[in-house]
Tab-separated table of C-alpha atoms and ligand atoms in Angstrom:
chain	number	residue	atom	x	y	z
A	14	MET	CA	5.017	15.603	-7.861
A	15	ARG	CA	3.141	14.515	-10.913
A	16	VAL	CA	0.252	12.225	-10.974
A	17	LEU	CA	-1.494	10.446	-13.838
A	18	ILE	CA	-5.314	9.766	-13.479
A	19	VAL	CA	-6.574	6.891	-15.652
A	20	GLU	CA	-10.375	6.987	-15.221
A	21	ASP	CA	-13.013	6.823	-17.899
A	22	GLU	CA	-15.752	8.539	-15.855
A	23	HIS	CA	-14.966	12.248	-16.809
A	24	LYS	CA	-16.648	13.688	-13.697
A	25	ILE	CA	-14.511	11.646	-11.236
A	26	ALA	CA	-11.374	12.139	-13.285
A	27	ASN	CA	-11.674	15.910	-13.494
A	28	SER	CA	-12.603	16.482	-9.824
A	29	ILE	CA	-9.629	14.491	-8.819
A	30	LYS	CA	-7.547	16.469	-11.141
A	31	LYS	CA	-8.869	19.735	-9.734
A	32	GLY	CA	-8.394	18.428	-6.184
A	33	LEU	CA	-4.895	17.578	-6.746
A	34	GLU	CA	-4.041	20.831	-8.360
A	35	GLN	CA	-5.287	22.587	-5.367
A	36	GLU	CA	-2.821	20.588	-3.413
A	37	SER	CA	-0.115	21.908	-5.871
A	38	LEU	CA	0.381	18.566	-7.483
A	39	ALA	CA	0.520	18.270	-11.246
A	40	ALA	CA	-1.997	15.854	-12.630
A	41	ASP	CA	-2.777	14.479	-16.112
A	42	VAL	CA	-5.879	12.648	-17.035
A	43	ALA	CA	-6.235	9.815	-19.514
A	44	TYR	CA	-9.875	8.712	-20.226
A	45	THR	CA	-9.266	5.263	-21.794
A	46	GLY	CA	-6.999	2.451	-20.708
A	47	THR	CA	-4.969	2.811	-24.065
A	48	ASP	CA	-4.041	6.416	-23.457
A	49	GLY	CA	-3.326	5.723	-19.836
A	50	TYR	CA	-1.005	2.869	-20.738
A	51	ASP	CA	0.765	5.099	-23.368
A	52	LEU	CA	1.174	8.031	-21.079
A	53	ALA	CA	2.278	5.747	-18.143
A	54	SER	CA	4.949	4.051	-20.193
A	55	THR	CA	6.318	7.047	-21.830
A	56	GLU	CA	6.152	9.739	-19.268
A	57	ASP	CA	7.807	9.928	-15.803
A	58	TYR	CA	5.002	9.980	-13.217
A	59	ASP	CA	5.328	9.853	-9.535
A	60	LEU	CA	2.186	8.126	-8.928
A	61	ILE	CA	-0.692	6.551	-11.096
A	62	ILE	CA	-4.249	6.581	-10.038
A	63	LEU	CA	-5.927	3.786	-11.920
A	64	ASP	CA	-9.458	2.948	-12.463
A	65	LEU	CA	-9.921	-0.898	-13.262
A	66	LEU	CA	-12.953	-0.946	-15.668
A	67	LEU	CA	-11.671	1.087	-18.627
A	68	PRO	CA	-12.328	1.180	-22.359
A	69	GLY	CA	-9.323	-0.290	-24.334
A	70	LEU	CA	-7.131	-1.837	-21.826
A	71	ASN	CA	-8.441	-2.486	-18.335
A	72	GLY	CA	-6.627	-1.495	-15.153
A	73	ILE	CA	-5.277	-4.988	-14.333
A	74	GLU	CA	-3.777	-5.362	-17.926
A	75	ILE	CA	-2.156	-1.875	-17.523
A	76	CYS	CA	-0.564	-2.772	-14.181
A	77	ARG	CA	0.808	-6.111	-15.478
A	78	LYS	CA	2.294	-4.510	-18.648
A	79	LEU	CA	3.996	-1.750	-16.780
A	80	ARG	CA	5.323	-4.001	-14.150
A	81	SER	CA	6.592	-6.300	-16.727
A	82	GLN	CA	8.390	-3.392	-18.360
A	83	LYS	CA	10.008	-2.646	-15.039
A	84	ILE	CA	8.132	0.587	-14.543
A	85	HIS	CA	7.735	0.723	-10.673
A	86	THR	CA	5.819	3.938	-10.351
A	87	PRO	CA	3.455	3.564	-7.397
A	88	ILE	CA	-0.014	2.664	-8.623
A	89	LEU	CA	-3.132	3.314	-6.496
A	90	VAL	CA	-6.147	1.289	-7.894
A	91	LEU	CA	-9.692	2.523	-7.621
A	92	THR	CA	-12.159	-0.408	-7.169
A	93	ALA	CA	-15.978	-0.448	-7.038
A	94	LYS	CA	-17.472	-1.020	-3.773
A	95	GLY	CA	-17.622	-4.747	-2.697
A	96	GLN	CA	-15.408	-6.009	-5.501
A	97	VAL	CA	-13.033	-7.747	-3.352
A	98	ALA	CA	-11.571	-9.823	-6.197
A	99	ASP	CA	-10.745	-6.540	-8.097
A	100	LYS	CA	-8.712	-5.530	-5.132
A	101	VAL	CA	-6.877	-8.739	-4.890
A	102	ASN	CA	-6.303	-8.972	-8.573
A	103	GLY	CA	-4.870	-5.420	-8.650
A	104	LEU	CA	-2.483	-6.030	-5.935
A	105	ASN	CA	-1.481	-9.285	-7.471
A	106	ALA	CA	-0.894	-7.545	-10.870
A	107	GLY	CA	1.531	-5.006	-9.130
A	108	ALA	CA	-0.592	-2.272	-7.742
A	109	ASP	CA	0.570	-0.688	-4.367
A	110	ASP	CA	-2.762	0.202	-2.776
A	111	TYR	CA	-6.334	0.480	-3.500
A	112	LEU	CA	-9.251	2.718	-2.680
A	113	THR	CA	-13.042	1.800	-2.938
A	114	LYS	CA	-15.246	4.136	-4.740
A	115	PRO	CA	-16.929	6.310	-3.519
A	116	PHE	CA	-14.188	7.735	-1.528
A	117	ALA	CA	-13.560	11.112	0.251
A	118	PHE	CA	-10.899	13.111	-1.523
A	119	GLU	CA	-9.106	13.530	1.913
A	120	GLU	CA	-8.655	9.804	1.970
A	121	LEU	CA	-7.378	9.725	-1.580
A	122	LEU	CA	-4.867	12.465	-0.731
A	123	ALA	CA	-3.660	10.533	2.431
A	124	ARG	CA	-2.974	7.472	0.282
A	125	ILE	CA	-1.224	9.401	-2.233
A	126	LYS	CA	1.049	10.962	0.430
A	127	ALA	CA	1.736	7.587	1.856
A	128	LEU	CA	2.671	6.152	-1.353
A	129	SER	CA	4.898	8.921	-2.345
A	130	ARG	CA	6.783	8.871	0.971
A	131	ARG	CA	7.666	5.244	0.359
A	132	PRO	CA	11.478	5.237	-0.196
A	133	PRO	CA	12.634	4.185	-3.542
A	134	GLU	CA	14.566	1.280	-2.295
A	135	GLN	CA	11.410	-0.271	-0.771
A	136	THR	CA	9.868	-0.765	-4.298
A	137	GLY	CA	12.040	-3.943	-4.747
A	138	THR	CA	11.191	-7.339	-3.138
A	139	VAL	CA	13.170	-6.753	0.044
A	140	LEU	CA	11.880	-4.367	2.637
A	141	ASN	CA	14.386	-2.963	5.076
A	142	PHE	CA	13.887	-1.072	8.406
A	143	ASP	CA	16.803	-0.781	10.688
A	144	ASP	CA	18.206	-4.250	11.003
A	145	LEU	CA	15.015	-5.852	10.093
A	146	THR	CA	14.448	-7.238	6.503
A	147	LEU	CA	11.431	-8.840	4.904
A	148	ASN	CA	11.416	-10.516	1.586
A	149	THR	CA	8.022	-10.301	-0.250
A	150	ILE	CA	8.941	-13.217	-2.531
A	151	THR	CA	10.644	-15.820	-0.359
A	152	TYR	CA	8.734	-14.685	2.773
A	153	GLU	CA	12.006	-14.661	4.687
A	154	VAL	CA	12.027	-12.189	7.628
A	155	THR	CA	15.400	-11.651	9.468
A	156	ARG	CA	16.647	-9.291	12.307
A	157	GLU	CA	20.387	-8.876	12.827
A	158	GLY	CA	20.708	-11.355	10.091
A	159	LYS	CA	18.788	-14.061	12.163
A	160	SER	CA	15.959	-15.809	10.455
A	161	LEU	CA	12.553	-15.335	12.061
A	162	ASN	CA	9.648	-17.638	11.977
A	163	LEU	CA	6.510	-15.811	11.249
A	164	SER	CA	2.921	-17.111	10.507
A	165	ARG	CA	1.291	-15.840	7.281
A	166	LYS	CA	-0.826	-13.295	9.091
A	167	GLU	CA	2.046	-12.061	11.150
A	168	PHE	CA	4.006	-11.626	7.904
A	169	SER	CA	1.296	-9.617	6.154
A	170	LEU	CA	0.932	-7.472	9.202
A	171	LEU	CA	4.685	-6.855	9.381
A	172	GLU	CA	4.762	-6.113	5.590
A	173	TYR	CA	2.150	-3.557	5.914
A	174	LEU	CA	4.029	-1.903	8.831
A	175	MET	CA	7.168	-1.960	6.780
A	176	LEU	CA	5.628	-0.355	3.813
A	177	HIS	CA	4.613	2.585	5.975
A	178	PRO	CA	7.639	3.070	8.220
A	179	ASN	CA	7.299	5.930	10.797
A	180	GLN	CA	3.643	6.439	10.255
A	181	THR	CA	0.864	5.742	12.767
A	182	LEU	CA	-1.458	3.121	11.338
A	183	THR	CA	-4.975	2.908	12.815
A	184	LYS	CA	-6.551	-0.452	13.610
A	185	ASP	CA	-9.073	0.027	10.803
A	186	GLN	CA	-6.213	0.782	8.350
A	187	ILE	CA	-4.306	-2.338	9.439
A	188	ILE	CA	-7.601	-4.464	9.262
A	189	SER	CA	-8.407	-3.324	5.775
A	190	HIS	CA	-5.036	-4.027	4.365
A	191	VAL	CA	-4.089	-7.122	6.203
A	192	TRP	CA	-7.352	-8.963	6.678
A	193	ASP	CA	-9.888	-9.917	3.951
A	194	TYR	CA	-13.530	-8.774	4.283
A	195	ASP	CA	-14.850	-12.116	5.299
A	196	SER	CA	-12.497	-12.901	8.040
A	197	ASP	CA	-13.661	-12.981	11.641
A	198	ILE	CA	-12.171	-9.907	13.245
A	199	LEU	CA	-12.669	-9.367	17.128
A	200	PRO	CA	-12.139	-5.983	18.576
A	201	ASN	CA	-8.740	-7.073	19.946
A	202	THR	CA	-7.440	-9.105	16.929
A	203	VAL	CA	-4.951	-6.433	15.809
A	204	GLU	CA	-3.732	-6.013	19.329
A	205	VAL	CA	-3.245	-9.685	19.656
A	206	TYR	CA	-1.324	-9.997	16.333
A	207	ILE	CA	0.843	-6.972	17.244
A	208	GLY	CA	1.677	-8.866	20.534
A	209	TYR	CA	2.672	-11.967	18.542
A	210	LEU	CA	4.942	-9.769	16.239
A	211	ARG	CA	6.558	-8.126	19.158
A	212	GLY	CA	7.311	-11.559	20.662
A	213	LYS	CA	9.229	-12.347	17.547
A	214	ILE	CA	10.879	-9.130	16.574
A	215	ASP	CA	11.483	-7.101	19.608
A	216	LYS	CA	11.616	-9.263	22.671
A	217	PRO	CA	14.294	-11.813	21.348
A	218	PHE	CA	16.626	-8.665	20.637
A	219	PRO	CA	16.805	-6.814	23.897
A	220	LYS	CA	19.901	-4.847	23.022
A	221	ARG	CA	18.273	-3.455	19.741
A	222	PRO	CA	15.725	-0.719	19.796
A	223	ALA	CA	12.133	-1.833	20.025
A	224	LEU	CA	10.496	-1.265	16.404
A	225	ILE	CA	6.894	-1.906	17.166
A	226	HIS	CA	5.074	0.947	19.073
A	227	THR	CA	1.721	1.342	20.387
A	228	LEU	CA	0.152	4.796	20.358
A	229	ARG	CA	-2.721	4.434	22.874
A	230	GLY	CA	-6.060	5.443	21.236
A	231	PHE	CA	-4.388	6.059	17.806
A	232	GLY	CA	-2.858	2.868	16.472
A	233	TYR	CA	0.569	1.336	15.785
A	234	ARG	CA	3.811	2.488	14.356
A	235	LEU	CA	7.044	0.950	13.021
A	236	GLY	CA	9.971	3.047	14.192
A	237	LYS	CA	12.930	3.295	16.257
B	314	CA	CA1	-14.573	2.948	-15.216
């Protein structure tokens, strides 16, 4: 697996590169947005770690340009603490995930592994799992070909689960990917929404395997 790191802070870039190499991943570094874009658009990477504030092209511009050229390499955006707008802009521009600086290397590695496990067919606009489909453009969700009526929040939650199939996701992971920083989250919010989803995705299809699983004390998993 080969990773491109686009980050103008040499210290951060080099320590990520060193860490990845210790994990037997190949890593290239670009210290400017322009170099990053050139490498990303000409070389074949499995993943791009992209800082947003860069000399030359910024991270958002790079994301947009790559996606408009149909380059679907997974992009993990690095954002400064508290810059919620950056995170949203990054995801809107076509990034797949984000990580707030400063971060622990283990966390970065976990995100990289999760992104690289994503099956290639999941990079399009329709996510599939078993007989469940979710269209990220039209917001249509179906099971066994039947259209399901989900609220906006239920949809986001299901989308997040479908992007990480067969993985146990903690409540904190779910909250940070599905809810914004300023929403009111109660301790049982995730449980409640998981319950709503089950009621729409599993309960009406008793003959099909249940897809949403609770792992007490750990989190939730989409699986068979
Ligand atoms: Ca920077």
